[in-house]
Short mmCIF file of N, CA, C and O in Angstrom, two decimals:
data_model
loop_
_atom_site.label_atom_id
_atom_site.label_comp_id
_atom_site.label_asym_id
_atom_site.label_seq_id
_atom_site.Cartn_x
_atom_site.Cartn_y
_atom_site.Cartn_z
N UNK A 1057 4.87 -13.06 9.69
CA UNK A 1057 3.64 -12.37 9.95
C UNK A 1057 3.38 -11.29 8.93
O UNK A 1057 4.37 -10.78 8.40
N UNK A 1058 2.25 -10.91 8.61
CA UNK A 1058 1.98 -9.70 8.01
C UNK A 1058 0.98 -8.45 8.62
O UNK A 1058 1.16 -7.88 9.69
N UNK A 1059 0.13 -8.25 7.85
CA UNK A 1059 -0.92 -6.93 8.49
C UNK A 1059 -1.97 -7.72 9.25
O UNK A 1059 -2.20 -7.59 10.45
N UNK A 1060 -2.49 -8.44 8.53
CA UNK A 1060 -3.58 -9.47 9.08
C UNK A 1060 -3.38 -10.71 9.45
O UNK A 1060 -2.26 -11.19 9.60
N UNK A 1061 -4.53 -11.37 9.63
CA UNK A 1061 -4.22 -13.11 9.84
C UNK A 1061 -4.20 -13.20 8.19
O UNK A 1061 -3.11 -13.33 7.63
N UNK A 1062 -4.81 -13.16 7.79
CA UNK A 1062 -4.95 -13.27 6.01
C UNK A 1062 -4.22 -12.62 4.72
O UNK A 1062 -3.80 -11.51 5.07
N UNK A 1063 -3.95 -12.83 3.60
CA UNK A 1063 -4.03 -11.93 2.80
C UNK A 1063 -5.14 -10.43 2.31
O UNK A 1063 -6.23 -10.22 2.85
N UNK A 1064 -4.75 -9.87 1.60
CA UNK A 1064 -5.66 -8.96 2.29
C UNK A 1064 -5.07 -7.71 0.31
O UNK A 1064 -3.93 -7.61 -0.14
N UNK A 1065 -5.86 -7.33 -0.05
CA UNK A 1065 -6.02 -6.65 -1.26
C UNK A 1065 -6.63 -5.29 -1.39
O UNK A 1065 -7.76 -5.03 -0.98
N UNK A 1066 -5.78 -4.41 -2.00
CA UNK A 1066 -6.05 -3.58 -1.79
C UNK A 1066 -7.18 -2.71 -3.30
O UNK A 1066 -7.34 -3.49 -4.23
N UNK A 1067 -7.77 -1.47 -3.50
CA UNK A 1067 -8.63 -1.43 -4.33
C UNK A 1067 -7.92 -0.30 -4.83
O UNK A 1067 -8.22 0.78 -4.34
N UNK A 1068 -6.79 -0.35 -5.95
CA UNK A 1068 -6.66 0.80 -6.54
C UNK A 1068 -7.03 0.70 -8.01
O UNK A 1068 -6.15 0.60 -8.86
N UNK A 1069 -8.25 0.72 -8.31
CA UNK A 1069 -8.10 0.50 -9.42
C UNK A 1069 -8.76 2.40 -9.75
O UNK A 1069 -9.27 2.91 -10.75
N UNK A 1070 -8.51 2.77 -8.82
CA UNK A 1070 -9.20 4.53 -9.21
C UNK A 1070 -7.89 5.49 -9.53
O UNK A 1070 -7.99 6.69 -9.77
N UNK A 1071 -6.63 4.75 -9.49
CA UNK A 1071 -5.20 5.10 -9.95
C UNK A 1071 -5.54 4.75 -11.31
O UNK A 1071 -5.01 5.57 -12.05
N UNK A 1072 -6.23 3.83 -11.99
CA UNK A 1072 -5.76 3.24 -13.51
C UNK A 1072 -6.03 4.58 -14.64
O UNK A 1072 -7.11 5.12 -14.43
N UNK A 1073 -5.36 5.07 -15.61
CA UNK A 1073 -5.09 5.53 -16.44
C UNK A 1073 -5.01 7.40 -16.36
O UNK A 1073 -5.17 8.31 -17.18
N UNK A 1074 -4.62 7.29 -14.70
CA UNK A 1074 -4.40 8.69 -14.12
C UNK A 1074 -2.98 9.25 -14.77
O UNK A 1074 -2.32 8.51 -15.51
N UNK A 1075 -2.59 10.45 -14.49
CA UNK A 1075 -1.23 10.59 -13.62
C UNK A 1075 -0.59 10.40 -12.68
O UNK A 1075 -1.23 10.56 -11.64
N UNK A 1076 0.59 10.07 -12.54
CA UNK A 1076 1.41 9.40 -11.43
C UNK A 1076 0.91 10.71 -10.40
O UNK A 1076 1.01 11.81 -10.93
N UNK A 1077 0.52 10.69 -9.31
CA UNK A 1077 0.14 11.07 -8.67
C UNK A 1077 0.50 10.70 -6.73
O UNK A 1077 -0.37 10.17 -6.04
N UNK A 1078 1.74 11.08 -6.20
CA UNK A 1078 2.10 10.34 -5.15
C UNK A 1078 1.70 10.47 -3.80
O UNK A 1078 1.84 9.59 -2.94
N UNK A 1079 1.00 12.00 -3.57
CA UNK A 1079 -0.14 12.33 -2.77
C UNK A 1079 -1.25 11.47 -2.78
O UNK A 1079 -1.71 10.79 -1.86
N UNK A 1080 -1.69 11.63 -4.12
CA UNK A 1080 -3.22 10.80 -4.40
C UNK A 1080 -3.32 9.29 -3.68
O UNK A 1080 -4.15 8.71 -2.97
N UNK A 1081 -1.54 8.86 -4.50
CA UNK A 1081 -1.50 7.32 -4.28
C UNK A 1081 -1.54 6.82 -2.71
O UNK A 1081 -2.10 5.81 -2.28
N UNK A 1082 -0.60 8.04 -1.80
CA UNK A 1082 -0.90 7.42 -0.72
C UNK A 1082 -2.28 8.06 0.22
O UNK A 1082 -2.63 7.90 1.39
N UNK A 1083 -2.70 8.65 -0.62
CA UNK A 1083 -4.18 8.81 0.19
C UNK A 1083 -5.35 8.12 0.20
O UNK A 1083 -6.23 8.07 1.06
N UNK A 1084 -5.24 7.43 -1.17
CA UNK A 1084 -5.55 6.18 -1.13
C UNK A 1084 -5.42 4.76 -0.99
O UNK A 1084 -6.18 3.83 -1.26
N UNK A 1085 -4.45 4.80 -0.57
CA UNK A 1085 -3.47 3.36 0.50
C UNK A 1085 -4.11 3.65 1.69
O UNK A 1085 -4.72 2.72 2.21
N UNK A 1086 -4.11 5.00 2.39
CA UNK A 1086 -4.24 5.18 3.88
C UNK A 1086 -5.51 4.62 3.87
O UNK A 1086 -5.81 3.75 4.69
N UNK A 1087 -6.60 5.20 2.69
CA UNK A 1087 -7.90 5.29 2.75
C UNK A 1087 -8.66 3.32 3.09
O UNK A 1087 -9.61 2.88 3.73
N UNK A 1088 -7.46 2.67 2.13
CA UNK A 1088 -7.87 1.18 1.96
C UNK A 1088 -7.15 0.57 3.17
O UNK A 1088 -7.94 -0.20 3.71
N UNK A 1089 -6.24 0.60 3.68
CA UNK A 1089 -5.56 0.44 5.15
C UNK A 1089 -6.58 0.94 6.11
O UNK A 1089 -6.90 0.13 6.99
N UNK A 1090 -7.23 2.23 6.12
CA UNK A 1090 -7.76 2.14 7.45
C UNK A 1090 -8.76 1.26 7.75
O UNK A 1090 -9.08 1.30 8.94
N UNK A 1091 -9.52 0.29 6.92
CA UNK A 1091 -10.33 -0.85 6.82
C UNK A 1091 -9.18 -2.07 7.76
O UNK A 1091 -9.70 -2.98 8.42
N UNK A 1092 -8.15 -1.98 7.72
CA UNK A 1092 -7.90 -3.13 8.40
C UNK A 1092 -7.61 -3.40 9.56
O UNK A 1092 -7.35 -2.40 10.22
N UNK A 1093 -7.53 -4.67 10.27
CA UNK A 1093 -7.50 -4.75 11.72
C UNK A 1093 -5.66 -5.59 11.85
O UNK A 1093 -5.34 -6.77 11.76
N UNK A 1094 -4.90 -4.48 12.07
CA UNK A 1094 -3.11 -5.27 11.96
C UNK A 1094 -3.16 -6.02 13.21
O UNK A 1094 -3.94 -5.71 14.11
N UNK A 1095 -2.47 -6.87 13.27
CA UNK A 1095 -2.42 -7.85 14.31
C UNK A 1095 -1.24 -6.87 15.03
O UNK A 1095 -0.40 -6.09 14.56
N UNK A 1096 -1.56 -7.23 16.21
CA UNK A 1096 -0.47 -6.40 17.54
C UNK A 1096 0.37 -7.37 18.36
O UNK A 1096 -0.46 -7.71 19.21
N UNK A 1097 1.12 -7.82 18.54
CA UNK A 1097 1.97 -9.06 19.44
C UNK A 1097 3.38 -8.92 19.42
O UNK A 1097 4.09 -8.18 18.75
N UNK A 1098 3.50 -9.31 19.80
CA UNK A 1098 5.40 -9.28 20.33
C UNK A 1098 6.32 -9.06 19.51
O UNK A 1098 7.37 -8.46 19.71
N UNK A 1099 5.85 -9.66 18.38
CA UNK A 1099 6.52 -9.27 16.59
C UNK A 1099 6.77 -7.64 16.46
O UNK A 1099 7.81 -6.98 16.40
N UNK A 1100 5.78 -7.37 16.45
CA UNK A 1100 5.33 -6.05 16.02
C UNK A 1100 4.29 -5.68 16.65
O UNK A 1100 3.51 -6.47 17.19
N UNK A 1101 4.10 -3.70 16.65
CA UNK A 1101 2.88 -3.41 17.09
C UNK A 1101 1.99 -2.93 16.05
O UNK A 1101 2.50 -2.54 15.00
N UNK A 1102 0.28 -2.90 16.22
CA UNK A 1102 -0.49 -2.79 15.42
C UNK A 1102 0.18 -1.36 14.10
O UNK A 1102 0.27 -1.31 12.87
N UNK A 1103 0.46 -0.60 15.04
CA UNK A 1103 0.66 0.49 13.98
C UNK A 1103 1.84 0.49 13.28
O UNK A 1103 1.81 1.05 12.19
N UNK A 1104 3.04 -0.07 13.72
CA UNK A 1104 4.08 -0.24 12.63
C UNK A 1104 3.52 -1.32 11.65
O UNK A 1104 3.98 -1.38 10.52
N UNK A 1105 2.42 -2.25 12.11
CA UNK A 1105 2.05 -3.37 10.60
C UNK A 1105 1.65 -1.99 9.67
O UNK A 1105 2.17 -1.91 8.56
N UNK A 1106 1.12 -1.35 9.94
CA UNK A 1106 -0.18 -0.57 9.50
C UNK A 1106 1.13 0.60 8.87
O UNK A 1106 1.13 0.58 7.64
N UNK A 1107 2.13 1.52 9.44
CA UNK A 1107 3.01 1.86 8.56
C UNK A 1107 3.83 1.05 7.02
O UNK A 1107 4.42 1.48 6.02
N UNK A 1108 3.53 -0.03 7.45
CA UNK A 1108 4.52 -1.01 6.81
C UNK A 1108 3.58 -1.21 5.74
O UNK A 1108 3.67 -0.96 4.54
N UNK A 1109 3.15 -1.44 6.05
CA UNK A 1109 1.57 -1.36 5.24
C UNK A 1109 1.98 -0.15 4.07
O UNK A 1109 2.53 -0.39 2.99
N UNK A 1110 1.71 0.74 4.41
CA UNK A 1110 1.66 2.21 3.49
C UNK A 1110 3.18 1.69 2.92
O UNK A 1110 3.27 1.27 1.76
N UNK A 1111 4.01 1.73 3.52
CA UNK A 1111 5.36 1.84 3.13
C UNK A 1111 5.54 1.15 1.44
O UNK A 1111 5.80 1.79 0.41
N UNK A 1112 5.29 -0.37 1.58
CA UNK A 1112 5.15 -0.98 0.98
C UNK A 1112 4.22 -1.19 -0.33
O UNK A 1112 4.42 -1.75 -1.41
N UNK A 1113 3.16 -0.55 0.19
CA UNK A 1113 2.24 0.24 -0.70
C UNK A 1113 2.36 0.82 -2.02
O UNK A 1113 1.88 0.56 -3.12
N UNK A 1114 3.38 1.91 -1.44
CA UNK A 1114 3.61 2.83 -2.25
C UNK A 1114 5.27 2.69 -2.86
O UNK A 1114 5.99 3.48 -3.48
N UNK A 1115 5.46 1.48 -2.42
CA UNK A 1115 6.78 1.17 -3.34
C UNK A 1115 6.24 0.52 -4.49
O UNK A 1115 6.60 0.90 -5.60
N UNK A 1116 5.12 -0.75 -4.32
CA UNK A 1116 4.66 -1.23 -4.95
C UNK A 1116 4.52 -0.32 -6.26
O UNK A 1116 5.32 -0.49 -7.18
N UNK A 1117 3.56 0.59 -6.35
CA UNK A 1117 3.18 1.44 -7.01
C UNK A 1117 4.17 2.54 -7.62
O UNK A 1117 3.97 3.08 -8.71
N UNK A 1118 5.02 2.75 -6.99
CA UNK A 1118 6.20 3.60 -7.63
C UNK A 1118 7.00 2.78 -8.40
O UNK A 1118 7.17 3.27 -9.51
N UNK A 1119 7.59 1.65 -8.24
CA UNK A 1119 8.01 0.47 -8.82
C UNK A 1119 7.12 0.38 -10.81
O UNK A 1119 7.54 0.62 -11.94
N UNK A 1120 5.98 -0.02 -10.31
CA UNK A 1120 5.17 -0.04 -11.04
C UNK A 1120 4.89 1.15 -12.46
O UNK A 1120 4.57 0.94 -13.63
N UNK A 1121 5.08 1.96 -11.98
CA UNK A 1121 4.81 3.65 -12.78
C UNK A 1121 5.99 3.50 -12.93
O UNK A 1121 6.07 3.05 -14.07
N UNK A 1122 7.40 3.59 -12.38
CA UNK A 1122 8.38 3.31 -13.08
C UNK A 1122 8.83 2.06 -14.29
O UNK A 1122 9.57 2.15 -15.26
N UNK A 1123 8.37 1.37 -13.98
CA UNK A 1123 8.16 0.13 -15.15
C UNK A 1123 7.14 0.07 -16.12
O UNK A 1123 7.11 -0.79 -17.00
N UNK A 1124 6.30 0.99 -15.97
CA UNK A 1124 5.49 1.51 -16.86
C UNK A 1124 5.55 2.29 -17.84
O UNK A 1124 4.94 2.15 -18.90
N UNK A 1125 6.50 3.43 -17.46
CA UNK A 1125 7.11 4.67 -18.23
C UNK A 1125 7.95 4.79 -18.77
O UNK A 1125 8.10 5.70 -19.58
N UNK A 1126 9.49 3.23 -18.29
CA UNK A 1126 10.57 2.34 -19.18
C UNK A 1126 9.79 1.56 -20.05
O UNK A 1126 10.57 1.07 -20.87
N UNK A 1127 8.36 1.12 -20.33
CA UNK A 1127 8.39 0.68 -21.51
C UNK A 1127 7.32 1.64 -22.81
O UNK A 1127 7.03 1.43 -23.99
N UNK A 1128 7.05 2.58 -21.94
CA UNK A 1128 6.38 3.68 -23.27
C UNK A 1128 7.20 4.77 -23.55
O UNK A 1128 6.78 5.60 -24.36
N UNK A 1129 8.14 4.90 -23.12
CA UNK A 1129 9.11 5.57 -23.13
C UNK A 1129 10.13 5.50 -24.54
O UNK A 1129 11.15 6.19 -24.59
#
């Protein structure tokens, strides 16, 4: 299972050629997450999808800025 029935994409492209910024980043995860509807069922409940959500988020993105800064570095 995931957040939705679907895949589902998020819009950061207002991070591109910022500073790493990890406030910003997850204020704008929360901002694109609160658009979604997490599925709630026996798996999981709506709001841990919806943590998991952010969680993941912002690994993505830290991951990322770190692999970014090993190669201009």
């Amino acid at each position: 299972g995931g957040v939705e029935d679907r895949p589902v994409a998020l819009d950061l492209s207002s991070l591109e050629r910022t500073a790493w910024n990890r406030g910003a980043a997850k204020d704008l995860i929360a901002a694109e997450i609160a658009d979604f509807d997490p599925l709630d069922d026996l798996h999981a409940s709506a709001a841990y999808r919806a943590r998991v959500a952010m969680t993941l988020g912002l690994r993505v993105l830290e991951k990322a800025v770190a692999q970014a800064e090993g190669l201009t570095a």
